[in-house]
PDB file of C-alpha atoms and ligand atoms in Angstrom:
ATOM      1  CA  VAL A 305     -36.570  -6.836   0.015  1.00  0.00           C
ATOM      2  CA  LYS A 306     -33.624  -6.662  -2.374  1.00  0.00           C
ATOM      3  CA  ILE A 307     -34.979  -3.524  -4.074  1.00  0.00           C
ATOM      4  CA  TYR A 308     -35.508  -1.853  -0.712  1.00  0.00           C
ATOM      5  CA  LYS A 309     -31.994  -2.726   0.377  1.00  0.00           C
ATOM      6  CA  VAL A 310     -30.566  -1.437  -2.864  1.00  0.00           C
ATOM      7  CA  MET A 311     -32.545   1.800  -3.088  1.00  0.00           C
ATOM      8  CA  SER A 312     -31.589   2.848   0.379  1.00  0.00           C
ATOM      9  CA  CYS A 313     -27.925   2.017   0.084  1.00  0.00           C
ATOM     10  CA  PHE A 314     -26.834   5.400  -1.198  1.00  0.00           C
ATOM     11  CA  SER A 315     -28.156   7.333   1.770  1.00  0.00           C
ATOM     12  CA  GLN A 316     -26.937   4.607   4.094  1.00  0.00           C
ATOM     13  CA  MET A 317     -23.381   4.920   2.890  1.00  0.00           C
ATOM     14  CA  GLU A 318     -21.842   7.415   5.248  1.00  0.00           C
ATOM     15  CA  GLU A 319     -18.674   7.528   3.121  1.00  0.00           C
ATOM     16  CA  LEU A 320     -20.730   9.248   0.399  1.00  0.00           C
ATOM     17  CA  GLN A 321     -22.097  11.878   2.775  1.00  0.00           C
ATOM     18  CA  LYS A 322     -18.729  13.405   3.597  1.00  0.00           C
ATOM     19  CA  GLU A 323     -17.957  17.029   2.732  1.00  0.00           C
ATOM     20  CA  ASN A 324     -15.202  16.245   0.255  1.00  0.00           C
ATOM     21  CA  VAL A 325     -17.461  13.975  -1.835  1.00  0.00           C
ATOM     22  CA  TYR A 326     -19.094  15.700  -4.804  1.00  0.00           C
ATOM     23  CA  ILE A 327     -21.865  14.044  -6.798  1.00  0.00           C
ATOM     24  CA  LYS A 328     -23.485  16.143  -9.481  1.00  0.00           C
ATOM     25  CA  ASP A 329     -26.253  13.728 -10.390  1.00  0.00           C
ATOM     26  CA  ALA A 330     -27.211  11.825  -7.269  1.00  0.00           C
ATOM     27  CA  GLU A 331     -30.121  10.101  -8.975  1.00  0.00           C
ATOM     28  CA  ARG A 332     -27.867   8.642 -11.666  1.00  0.00           C
ATOM     29  CA  VAL A 333     -25.333   7.476  -9.101  1.00  0.00           C
ATOM     30  CA  GLU A 334     -28.088   5.900  -7.011  1.00  0.00           C
ATOM     31  CA  LYS A 335     -29.360   4.006 -10.063  1.00  0.00           C
ATOM     32  CA  LEU A 336     -25.861   2.972 -11.072  1.00  0.00           C
ATOM     33  CA  LEU A 337     -25.056   1.700  -7.607  1.00  0.00           C
ATOM     34  CA  CYS A 338     -28.308  -0.264  -7.566  1.00  0.00           C
ATOM     35  CA  GLN A 339     -27.422  -1.869 -10.857  1.00  0.00           C
ATOM     36  CA  LEU A 340     -23.870  -2.741  -9.863  1.00  0.00           C
ATOM     37  CA  ILE A 341     -25.079  -4.242  -6.593  1.00  0.00           C
ATOM     38  CA  GLN A 342     -27.842  -6.202  -8.296  1.00  0.00           C
ATOM     39  CA  ASP A 343     -25.541  -7.582 -11.029  1.00  0.00           C
ATOM     40  CA  GLY A 344     -22.921  -8.547  -8.479  1.00  0.00           C
ATOM     41  CA  LYS A 345     -19.258  -9.380  -8.646  1.00  0.00           C
ATOM     42  CA  SER A 346     -19.419 -11.765 -11.612  1.00  0.00           C
ATOM     43  CA  LYS A 347     -20.310  -8.856 -13.912  1.00  0.00           C
ATOM     44  CA  LEU A 348     -17.734  -6.464 -12.496  1.00  0.00           C
ATOM     45  CA  GLN A 349     -14.284  -5.341 -13.571  1.00  0.00           C
ATOM     46  CA  ILE A 350     -12.099  -2.502 -12.306  1.00  0.00           C
ATOM     47  CA  ILE A 351     -10.087  -0.157 -14.504  1.00  0.00           C
ATOM     48  CA  THR A 352      -7.797   2.209 -12.662  1.00  0.00           C
ATOM     49  CA  ASP A 353      -5.017   4.711 -13.111  1.00  0.00           C
ATOM     50  CA  PHE A 354      -1.927   4.398 -10.893  1.00  0.00           C
ATOM     51  CA  ASP A 355      -0.115   7.671 -10.146  1.00  0.00           C
ATOM     52  CA  MET A 356      -2.123   9.834  -7.762  1.00  0.00           C
ATOM     53  CA  THR A 357      -5.094   7.437  -7.987  1.00  0.00           C
ATOM     54  CA  LEU A 358      -3.826   4.247  -6.377  1.00  0.00           C
ATOM     55  CA  SER A 359      -0.779   6.098  -5.144  1.00  0.00           C
ATOM     56  CA  ARG A 360      -1.014   8.969  -2.691  1.00  0.00           C
ATOM     57  CA  PHE A 361      -0.797  12.596  -3.759  1.00  0.00           C
ATOM     58  CA  SER A 362       0.684  14.030  -0.558  1.00  0.00           C
ATOM     59  CA  ILE A 363       1.500  13.335   3.046  1.00  0.00           C
ATOM     60  CA  ASN A 364       1.701  16.043   5.723  1.00  0.00           C
ATOM     61  CA  GLY A 365       1.478  18.676   2.997  1.00  0.00           C
ATOM     62  CA  LYS A 366       4.407  17.255   1.037  1.00  0.00           C
ATOM     63  CA  ARG A 367       3.930  15.791  -2.461  1.00  0.00           C
ATOM     64  CA  CYS A 368       4.441  12.056  -2.764  1.00  0.00           C
ATOM     65  CA  ALA A 369       6.474  10.657  -5.639  1.00  0.00           C
ATOM     66  CA  THR A 370       5.015   9.564  -8.968  1.00  0.00           C
ATOM     67  CA  CYS A 371       6.708   6.602 -10.702  1.00  0.00           C
ATOM     68  CA  HIS A 372       8.856   9.062 -12.604  1.00  0.00           C
ATOM     69  CA  ASN A 373       9.688  11.043  -9.452  1.00  0.00           C
ATOM     70  CA  VAL A 374      10.989   7.869  -7.774  1.00  0.00           C
ATOM     71  CA  LEU A 375      13.847   7.873 -10.269  1.00  0.00           C
ATOM     72  CA  GLU A 376      14.232  11.643 -10.577  1.00  0.00           C
ATOM     73  CA  ASN A 377      14.674  12.037  -6.829  1.00  0.00           C
ATOM     74  CA  SER A 378      16.962   9.055  -6.348  1.00  0.00           C
ATOM     75  CA  SER A 379      20.737   9.025  -6.120  1.00  0.00           C
ATOM     76  CA  LEU A 380      20.735   7.027  -9.376  1.00  0.00           C
ATOM     77  CA  VAL A 381      20.191  10.211 -11.349  1.00  0.00           C
ATOM     78  CA  PRO A 382      23.115  12.679 -11.421  1.00  0.00           C
ATOM     79  CA  GLU A 383      22.436  16.284 -10.353  1.00  0.00           C
ATOM     80  CA  SER A 384      22.813  17.664 -13.866  1.00  0.00           C
ATOM     81  CA  LYS A 385      20.102  15.309 -15.179  1.00  0.00           C
ATOM     82  CA  LYS A 386      17.876  16.039 -12.182  1.00  0.00           C
ATOM     83  CA  GLN A 387      17.944  19.660 -13.138  1.00  0.00           C
ATOM     84  CA  VAL A 388      16.861  18.845 -16.680  1.00  0.00           C
ATOM     85  CA  LEU A 389      14.003  16.637 -15.405  1.00  0.00           C
ATOM     86  CA  ASP A 390      12.904  19.339 -12.921  1.00  0.00           C
ATOM     87  CA  GLU A 391      12.798  21.883 -15.695  1.00  0.00           C
ATOM     88  CA  LEU A 392      10.732  19.532 -17.831  1.00  0.00           C
ATOM     89  CA  ARG A 393       8.267  19.007 -14.980  1.00  0.00           C
ATOM     90  CA  ASP A 394       8.008  22.744 -14.292  1.00  0.00           C
ATOM     91  CA  THR A 395       7.234  23.293 -17.966  1.00  0.00           C
ATOM     92  CA  TYR A 396       4.816  20.446 -18.638  1.00  0.00           C
ATOM     93  CA  TYR A 397       3.020  19.589 -15.368  1.00  0.00           C
ATOM     94  CA  PRO A 398       1.167  22.956 -15.350  1.00  0.00           C
ATOM     95  CA  ILE A 399      -0.048  22.022 -18.836  1.00  0.00           C
ATOM     96  CA  GLU A 400      -1.156  18.561 -17.658  1.00  0.00           C
ATOM     97  CA  ILE A 401      -3.410  20.105 -14.990  1.00  0.00           C
ATOM     98  CA  ASN A 402      -4.399  23.268 -16.877  1.00  0.00           C
ATOM     99  CA  ALA A 403      -8.163  23.730 -16.579  1.00  0.00           C
ATOM    100  CA  LYS A 404      -8.521  25.880 -19.710  1.00  0.00           C
ATOM    101  CA  MET A 405      -6.763  23.771 -22.334  1.00  0.00           C
ATOM    102  CA  THR A 406      -8.509  20.887 -24.086  1.00  0.00           C
ATOM    103  CA  ILE A 407      -7.083  17.369 -24.076  1.00  0.00           C
ATOM    104  CA  GLU A 408      -6.314  17.690 -27.788  1.00  0.00           C
ATOM    105  CA  GLU A 409      -4.323  20.872 -27.127  1.00  0.00           C
ATOM    106  CA  LYS A 410      -2.388  19.145 -24.357  1.00  0.00           C
ATOM    107  CA  ILE A 411      -1.405  15.991 -26.274  1.00  0.00           C
ATOM    108  CA  PRO A 412       1.575  17.389 -28.229  1.00  0.00           C
ATOM    109  CA  PHE A 413       3.028  18.799 -25.005  1.00  0.00           C
ATOM    110  CA  MET A 414       2.604  15.492 -23.178  1.00  0.00           C
ATOM    111  CA  MET A 415       4.348  13.702 -26.061  1.00  0.00           C
ATOM    112  CA  GLU A 416       7.234  16.178 -25.759  1.00  0.00           C
ATOM    113  CA  TRP A 417       7.466  15.731 -21.986  1.00  0.00           C
ATOM    114  CA  TYR A 418       7.500  11.951 -22.141  1.00  0.00           C
ATOM    115  CA  THR A 419       9.873  11.717 -25.073  1.00  0.00           C
ATOM    116  CA  LYS A 420      12.369  14.117 -23.522  1.00  0.00           C
ATOM    117  CA  GLY A 421      11.946  12.668 -20.016  1.00  0.00           C
ATOM    118  CA  THR A 422      12.474   9.043 -20.992  1.00  0.00           C
ATOM    119  CA  GLY A 423      15.431  10.113 -23.148  1.00  0.00           C
ATOM    120  CA  VAL A 424      17.091  11.686 -20.102  1.00  0.00           C
ATOM    121  CA  LEU A 425      16.461   8.560 -17.999  1.00  0.00           C
ATOM    122  CA  VAL A 426      18.145   6.399 -20.617  1.00  0.00           C
ATOM    123  CA  GLU A 427      21.199   8.695 -20.486  1.00  0.00           C
ATOM    124  CA  CYS A 428      21.541   8.042 -16.742  1.00  0.00           C
ATOM    125  CA  GLY A 429      22.800   4.471 -17.042  1.00  0.00           C
ATOM    126  CA  LEU A 430      20.087   3.127 -14.704  1.00  0.00           C
ATOM    127  CA  LYS A 431      20.321  -0.512 -13.695  1.00  0.00           C
ATOM    128  CA  GLN A 432      17.418  -2.864 -13.163  1.00  0.00           C
ATOM    129  CA  SER A 433      18.920  -4.033  -9.888  1.00  0.00           C
ATOM    130  CA  ASP A 434      18.792  -0.472  -8.462  1.00  0.00           C
ATOM    131  CA  LEU A 435      15.047   0.051  -8.880  1.00  0.00           C
ATOM    132  CA  SER A 436      13.985  -1.672  -5.694  1.00  0.00           C
ATOM    133  CA  LEU A 437      16.216   0.545  -3.531  1.00  0.00           C
ATOM    134  CA  ALA A 438      15.081   3.685  -5.372  1.00  0.00           C
ATOM    135  CA  VAL A 439      11.460   2.824  -4.491  1.00  0.00           C
ATOM    136  CA  LYS A 440      12.385   2.012  -0.896  1.00  0.00           C
ATOM    137  CA  GLU A 441      14.116   5.362  -0.461  1.00  0.00           C
ATOM    138  CA  SER A 442      11.317   7.343  -2.112  1.00  0.00           C
ATOM    139  CA  ASN A 443       8.164   8.674  -0.516  1.00  0.00           C
ATOM    140  CA  ALA A 444       5.913   6.939  -3.036  1.00  0.00           C
ATOM    141  CA  LEU A 445       2.945   5.646  -1.024  1.00  0.00           C
ATOM    142  CA  MET A 446      -0.343   3.927  -1.707  1.00  0.00           C
ATOM    143  CA  ARG A 447      -3.656   5.419  -0.620  1.00  0.00           C
ATOM    144  CA  ASP A 448      -4.974   3.995   2.649  1.00  0.00           C
ATOM    145  CA  GLY A 449      -7.229   1.060   1.852  1.00  0.00           C
ATOM    146  CA  CYS A 450      -5.420  -0.093  -1.311  1.00  0.00           C
ATOM    147  CA  ASP A 451      -4.103  -3.171   0.409  1.00  0.00           C
ATOM    148  CA  TRP A 452      -7.616  -4.215   1.506  1.00  0.00           C
ATOM    149  CA  GLN A 453      -8.965  -3.441  -1.946  1.00  0.00           C
ATOM    150  CA  PHE A 454      -6.339  -5.499  -3.768  1.00  0.00           C
ATOM    151  CA  SER A 455      -6.631  -8.570  -1.554  1.00  0.00           C
ATOM    152  CA  THR A 456     -10.444  -8.409  -1.571  1.00  0.00           C
ATOM    153  CA  LEU A 457     -10.699  -8.072  -5.347  1.00  0.00           C
ATOM    154  CA  HIS A 458      -8.310 -10.999  -5.663  1.00  0.00           C
ATOM    155  CA  GLU A 459     -10.309 -13.084  -3.207  1.00  0.00           C
ATOM    156  CA  HIS A 460     -13.499 -12.415  -5.189  1.00  0.00           C
ATOM    157  CA  LYS A 461     -11.753 -12.919  -8.548  1.00  0.00           C
ATOM    158  CA  VAL A 462     -12.635  -9.461  -9.845  1.00  0.00           C
ATOM    159  CA  PRO A 463     -10.159  -8.401 -12.565  1.00  0.00           C
ATOM    160  CA  MET A 464      -8.299  -5.134 -12.150  1.00  0.00           C
ATOM    161  CA  LEU A 465      -6.594  -3.318 -14.980  1.00  0.00           C
ATOM    162  CA  ILE A 466      -3.991  -0.782 -13.893  1.00  0.00           C
ATOM    163  CA  PHE A 467      -3.525   1.621 -16.758  1.00  0.00           C
ATOM    164  CA  SER A 468      -0.643   3.961 -16.189  1.00  0.00           C
ATOM    165  CA  ALA A 469       1.350   6.621 -17.945  1.00  0.00           C
ATOM    166  CA  GLY A 470       3.959   6.078 -15.257  1.00  0.00           C
ATOM    167  CA  ILE A 471       6.640   3.382 -15.422  1.00  0.00           C
ATOM    168  CA  GLY A 472       5.463  -0.242 -15.205  1.00  0.00           C
ATOM    169  CA  ASP A 473       8.574  -1.598 -13.489  1.00  0.00           C
ATOM    170  CA  ILE A 474       8.415   1.096 -10.817  1.00  0.00           C
ATOM    171  CA  LEU A 475       4.688   0.850 -10.159  1.00  0.00           C
ATOM    172  CA  GLU A 476       4.907  -2.920  -9.709  1.00  0.00           C
ATOM    173  CA  GLU A 477       7.743  -2.401  -7.249  1.00  0.00           C
ATOM    174  CA  ILE A 478       5.742   0.245  -5.325  1.00  0.00           C
ATOM    175  CA  ILE A 479       2.783  -2.134  -5.112  1.00  0.00           C
ATOM    176  CA  LYS A 480       5.019  -5.025  -3.994  1.00  0.00           C
ATOM    177  CA  GLN A 481       6.639  -2.955  -1.265  1.00  0.00           C
ATOM    178  CA  HIS A 482       3.367  -1.600   0.128  1.00  0.00           C
ATOM    179  CA  SER A 483       0.937  -4.401  -0.712  1.00  0.00           C
ATOM    180  CA  GLN A 484       1.138  -7.276  -3.182  1.00  0.00           C
ATOM    181  CA  MET A 485       0.798  -7.920  -6.908  1.00  0.00           C
ATOM    182  CA  TYR A 486      -2.024 -10.430  -7.387  1.00  0.00           C
ATOM    183  CA  ALA A 487      -2.945 -12.732 -10.283  1.00  0.00           C
ATOM    184  CA  ASN A 488      -6.137 -10.776 -11.051  1.00  0.00           C
ATOM    185  CA  MET A 489      -4.129  -7.618 -11.788  1.00  0.00           C
ATOM    186  CA  ARG A 490      -2.975  -6.643 -15.233  1.00  0.00           C
ATOM    187  CA  VAL A 491      -0.746  -3.629 -15.859  1.00  0.00           C
ATOM    188  CA  VAL A 492      -0.612  -1.593 -19.049  1.00  0.00           C
ATOM    189  CA  SER A 493       2.137   0.986 -18.767  1.00  0.00           C
ATOM    190  CA  ASN A 494       5.563   2.039 -19.998  1.00  0.00           C
ATOM    191  CA  TYR A 495       7.954  -0.836 -19.294  1.00  0.00           C
ATOM    192  CA  MET A 496      11.700  -0.370 -19.263  1.00  0.00           C
ATOM    193  CA  ASP A 497      13.873  -2.202 -21.739  1.00  0.00           C
ATOM    194  CA  PHE A 498      17.135  -3.485 -20.210  1.00  0.00           C
ATOM    195  CA  ASN A 499      20.106  -4.948 -22.078  1.00  0.00           C
ATOM    196  CA  HIS A 500      21.795  -8.216 -21.062  1.00  0.00           C
ATOM    197  CA  ASP A 501      23.845  -6.308 -18.464  1.00  0.00           C
ATOM    198  CA  GLY A 502      20.653  -5.052 -16.852  1.00  0.00           C
ATOM    199  CA  MET A 503      21.249  -1.507 -18.098  1.00  0.00           C
ATOM    200  CA  LEU A 504      18.297   0.664 -19.204  1.00  0.00           C
ATOM    201  CA  VAL A 505      18.419   1.153 -22.971  1.00  0.00           C
ATOM    202  CA  GLY A 506      14.902   2.406 -23.698  1.00  0.00           C
ATOM    203  CA  PHE A 507      11.225   1.705 -23.208  1.00  0.00           C
ATOM    204  CA  LYS A 508       9.196  -1.116 -24.732  1.00  0.00           C
ATOM    205  CA  GLY A 509       6.240  -0.719 -27.062  1.00  0.00           C
ATOM    206  CA  ASP A 510       4.106   2.339 -27.622  1.00  0.00           C
ATOM    207  CA  LEU A 511       4.333   5.259 -25.250  1.00  0.00           C
ATOM    208  CA  VAL A 512       1.466   5.700 -22.801  1.00  0.00           C
ATOM    209  CA  HIS A 513       1.053   9.295 -21.685  1.00  0.00           C
ATOM    210  CA  THR A 514      -1.679  10.882 -19.613  1.00  0.00           C
ATOM    211  CA  TYR A 515      -3.887  11.750 -22.564  1.00  0.00           C
ATOM    212  CA  ASN A 516      -3.575   8.829 -24.993  1.00  0.00           C
ATOM    213  CA  LYS A 517      -5.063   6.131 -22.794  1.00  0.00           C
ATOM    214  CA  ASN A 518      -7.926   5.748 -25.289  1.00  0.00           C
ATOM    215  CA  GLU A 519      -5.474   4.478 -27.932  1.00  0.00           C
ATOM    216  CA  GLY A 520      -3.858   2.161 -25.391  1.00  0.00           C
ATOM    217  CA  ALA A 521      -7.294   0.912 -24.385  1.00  0.00           C
ATOM    218  CA  LEU A 522      -8.095  -0.014 -27.948  1.00  0.00           C
ATOM    219  CA  ARG A 523      -4.704  -1.689 -28.437  1.00  0.00           C
ATOM    220  CA  ASN A 524      -5.469  -3.848 -25.425  1.00  0.00           C
ATOM    221  CA  SER A 525      -8.938  -4.796 -26.564  1.00  0.00           C
ATOM    222  CA  ASP A 526      -7.944  -8.500 -26.431  1.00  0.00           C
ATOM    223  CA  TYR A 527      -7.855  -8.166 -22.666  1.00  0.00           C
ATOM    224  CA  PHE A 528     -11.343  -6.712 -22.611  1.00  0.00           C
ATOM    225  CA  THR A 529     -12.635  -9.349 -25.022  1.00  0.00           C
ATOM    226  CA  THR A 530     -11.668 -12.104 -22.589  1.00  0.00           C
ATOM    227  CA  LEU A 531     -13.725 -10.251 -19.971  1.00  0.00           C
ATOM    228  CA  LYS A 532     -16.694  -9.652 -22.244  1.00  0.00           C
ATOM    229  CA  ASP A 533     -19.239 -10.887 -19.721  1.00  0.00           C
ATOM    230  CA  ARG A 534     -18.015  -8.383 -17.161  1.00  0.00           C
ATOM    231  CA  ARG A 535     -20.115  -5.542 -18.465  1.00  0.00           C
ATOM    232  CA  ASN A 536     -20.018  -3.349 -15.397  1.00  0.00           C
ATOM    233  CA  ILE A 537     -17.018  -1.160 -14.789  1.00  0.00           C
ATOM    234  CA  ILE A 538     -15.749   0.855 -11.890  1.00  0.00           C
ATOM    235  CA  LEU A 539     -13.239   3.310 -13.295  1.00  0.00           C
ATOM    236  CA  MET A 540     -10.900   5.302 -11.038  1.00  0.00           C
ATOM    237  CA  GLY A 541      -8.649   8.148 -12.118  1.00  0.00           C
ATOM    238  CA  ASP A 542      -7.266  11.547 -11.219  1.00  0.00           C
ATOM    239  CA  SER A 543      -6.964  13.078 -14.666  1.00  0.00           C
ATOM    240  CA  MET A 544      -9.402  13.890 -17.442  1.00  0.00           C
ATOM    241  CA  GLY A 545      -7.338  11.525 -19.616  1.00  0.00           C
ATOM    242  CA  ASP A 546      -8.237   8.625 -17.343  1.00  0.00           C
ATOM    243  CA  LEU A 547     -11.870   8.830 -18.425  1.00  0.00           C
ATOM    244  CA  ARG A 548     -10.843   7.232 -21.715  1.00  0.00           C
ATOM    245  CA  MET A 549      -9.316   4.117 -20.146  1.00  0.00           C
ATOM    246  CA  ALA A 550     -12.474   2.079 -20.786  1.00  0.00           C
ATOM    247  CA  ASP A 551     -12.689   2.973 -24.483  1.00  0.00           C
ATOM    248  CA  GLY A 552     -11.775  -0.592 -25.537  1.00  0.00           C
ATOM    249  CA  VAL A 553     -14.492  -2.340 -23.530  1.00  0.00           C
ATOM    250  CA  PRO A 554     -17.011  -4.102 -25.791  1.00  0.00           C
ATOM    251  CA  ASN A 555     -20.652  -4.432 -24.647  1.00  0.00           C
ATOM    252  CA  MET A 556     -20.157  -2.140 -21.682  1.00  0.00           C
ATOM    253  CA  GLN A 557     -23.401  -1.829 -19.774  1.00  0.00           C
ATOM    254  CA  HIS A 558     -22.755   0.352 -16.745  1.00  0.00           C
ATOM    255  CA  ILE A 559     -19.759   2.432 -15.788  1.00  0.00           C
ATOM    256  CA  LEU A 560     -19.258   4.204 -12.480  1.00  0.00           C
ATOM    257  CA  LYS A 561     -16.509   6.795 -12.720  1.00  0.00           C
ATOM    258  CA  ILE A 562     -14.751   7.844  -9.547  1.00  0.00           C
ATOM    259  CA  GLY A 563     -12.353  10.792  -9.818  1.00  0.00           C
ATOM    260  CA  PHE A 564      -9.740  11.897  -7.324  1.00  0.00           C
ATOM    261  CA  LEU A 565      -9.210  15.658  -7.538  1.00  0.00           C
ATOM    262  CA  ASN A 566      -5.893  16.333  -5.823  1.00  0.00           C
ATOM    263  CA  ASP A 567      -4.537  19.582  -7.217  1.00  0.00           C
ATOM    264  CA  ASN A 568      -5.691  22.830  -8.878  1.00  0.00           C
ATOM    265  CA  ILE A 569      -8.992  22.039  -7.183  1.00  0.00           C
ATOM    266  CA  GLU A 570     -11.091  25.198  -7.464  1.00  0.00           C
ATOM    267  CA  GLU A 571     -10.314  25.633 -11.149  1.00  0.00           C
ATOM    268  CA  ARG A 572     -11.114  22.040 -12.048  1.00  0.00           C
ATOM    269  CA  LEU A 573     -13.958  21.037  -9.726  1.00  0.00           C
ATOM    270  CA  GLU A 574     -16.787  21.907 -12.121  1.00  0.00           C
ATOM    271  CA  LYS A 575     -15.225  19.972 -15.005  1.00  0.00           C
ATOM    272  CA  TYR A 576     -14.555  16.987 -12.776  1.00  0.00           C
ATOM    273  CA  LYS A 577     -18.144  17.011 -11.506  1.00  0.00           C
ATOM    274  CA  GLU A 578     -19.346  16.973 -15.118  1.00  0.00           C
ATOM    275  CA  ALA A 579     -17.044  14.135 -16.119  1.00  0.00           C
ATOM    276  CA  TYR A 580     -16.850  11.878 -13.067  1.00  0.00           C
ATOM    277  CA  ASP A 581     -19.918  10.464 -11.299  1.00  0.00           C
ATOM    278  CA  ILE A 582     -18.247  10.814  -7.925  1.00  0.00           C
ATOM    279  CA  VAL A 583     -15.471  13.337  -7.249  1.00  0.00           C
ATOM    280  CA  LEU A 584     -13.293  12.918  -4.168  1.00  0.00           C
ATOM    281  CA  VAL A 585     -11.470  16.113  -3.272  1.00  0.00           C
ATOM    282  CA  SER A 586      -8.154  15.885  -1.389  1.00  0.00           C
ATOM    283  CA  ASP A 587      -8.925  12.376  -0.204  1.00  0.00           C
ATOM    284  CA  SER A 588      -5.935  10.255   0.761  1.00  0.00           C
ATOM    285  CA  THR A 589      -7.995   7.087   1.166  1.00  0.00           C
ATOM    286  CA  MET A 590      -9.847   4.413  -0.794  1.00  0.00           C
ATOM    287  CA  ASP A 591     -12.779   4.670   1.629  1.00  0.00           C
ATOM    288  CA  VAL A 592     -15.427   5.528  -0.965  1.00  0.00           C
ATOM    289  CA  PRO A 593     -14.484   2.953  -3.626  1.00  0.00           C
ATOM    290  CA  ASN A 594     -14.056   0.351  -0.892  1.00  0.00           C
ATOM    291  CA  ALA A 595     -17.453   1.102   0.642  1.00  0.00           C
ATOM    292  CA  ILE A 596     -19.023   0.617  -2.795  1.00  0.00           C
ATOM    293  CA  LEU A 597     -17.100  -2.629  -3.336  1.00  0.00           C
ATOM    294  CA  LYS A 598     -18.289  -3.920   0.040  1.00  0.00           C
ATOM    295  CA  LYS A 599     -21.883  -3.524  -1.183  1.00  0.00           C
ATOM    296  CA  ILE A 600     -21.240  -5.274  -4.488  1.00  0.00           C
ATOM    297  CA  LEU A 601     -19.009  -8.197  -3.465  1.00  0.00           C
TER     298      LEU A 601
HETATM  299  P1  TMP B1662      -0.939   8.776 -14.940  1.00  0.00           P
HETATM  300  O1  TMP B1662      -1.213   8.945 -13.488  1.00  0.00           O
HETATM  301  O2  TMP B1662      -1.966   9.420 -15.797  1.00  0.00           O
HETATM  302  O3  TMP B1662      -0.720   7.353 -15.294  1.00  0.00           O
HETATM  303  O4  TMP B1662       0.391   9.604 -15.309  1.00  0.00           O
HETATM  304  C1  TMP B1662       1.632   9.499 -14.724  1.00  0.00           C
HETATM  305  C2  TMP B1662       2.043  10.749 -14.046  1.00  0.00           C
HETATM  306  O5  TMP B1662       3.467  10.884 -14.119  1.00  0.00           O
HETATM  307  C3  TMP B1662       1.474  12.024 -14.633  1.00  0.00           C
HETATM  308  O6  TMP B1662       0.830  12.744 -13.595  1.00  0.00           O
HETATM  309  C4  TMP B1662       2.687  12.802 -15.091  1.00  0.00           C
HETATM  310  C5  TMP B1662       3.783  12.245 -14.235  1.00  0.00           C
HETATM  311  N1  TMP B1662       5.117  12.418 -14.784  1.00  0.00           N
HETATM  312  C6  TMP B1662       6.137  12.819 -13.923  1.00  0.00           C
HETATM  313  O7  TMP B1662       5.892  13.026 -12.747  1.00  0.00           O
HETATM  314  N2  TMP B1662       7.408  12.997 -14.422  1.00  0.00           N
HETATM  315  C7  TMP B1662       7.717  12.778 -15.741  1.00  0.00           C
HETATM  316  O8  TMP B1662       8.882  12.927 -16.157  1.00  0.00           O
HETATM  317  C8  TMP B1662       6.649  12.353 -16.618  1.00  0.00           C
HETATM  318  C9  TMP B1662       6.947  12.106 -18.066  1.00  0.00           C
HETATM  319  C10 TMP B1662       5.389  12.177 -16.091  1.00  0.00           C
HETATM  320 MG1   MG B1663      -2.743   9.703 -12.420  1.00  0.00          MG
END
């Protein structure tokens, strides 16, 4: 009975039949889903990106803010610095999403973007106490269904690693304002370093950018070691760099990779279909991951 239930679940899941859902190898995904369902929640862990994966890409045709954009667009940053940050984004974002360049070719540019960008933020005299208002006034939003996903994963004690090249302090504040930070969540990101007056003086630890998440994953292998019995992974991301977020997981058995393709769609669809098991094009919801979780939990 169990096998029957499992084998038919793929075709039964109407969320997977929608037009914006691309699955290159349906047989593999069917098998993977079967396995994840059979092994159940005690073997599961979630590894996810934040910006444009948990957070929303756009609303009514207008781009939503990334962690960095929350600050860039706020009144905390003077006009002259905004201009510098805009110029940096116009230079480097097209490289981030370029379909022709390899990850290795992109890395030096991402390093440049992040180093220059964080340098400018430090020059702005940002205060820790201003961050909450900056998030409130921004249009940073979570995908529909994140709130359900977070509370359900917490209820079922499934660990969730949020691995972000954004800004840790800002992403936690976005989550708090639109949902809740739970005990089963762990964030690896760029955290701000404030002095005793609460003034931003730099960033802590090693820089996480979009394409070095593999190094970060290996640095955080202690986290994965404590979860060594959770051999099944659901990975969610919106960038090719996010595929490396699980590189530090020992004894991984099964990994289901779900990719959100938000921008530069036609140029990147083929690559995304190769790399991600399930590709969700211009989807502002968590419907597909949540439907899968409902089967497993
Ligand atoms: P992530 O989603 O891979 O964690 O990356 C964070 C996003 O932040 C990535 O899409 C690039 C973006 N970003 C900005 O919007 N402004 C910036 O100044 C920087 C450095 C990054
Ligand atoms: Mg992202």
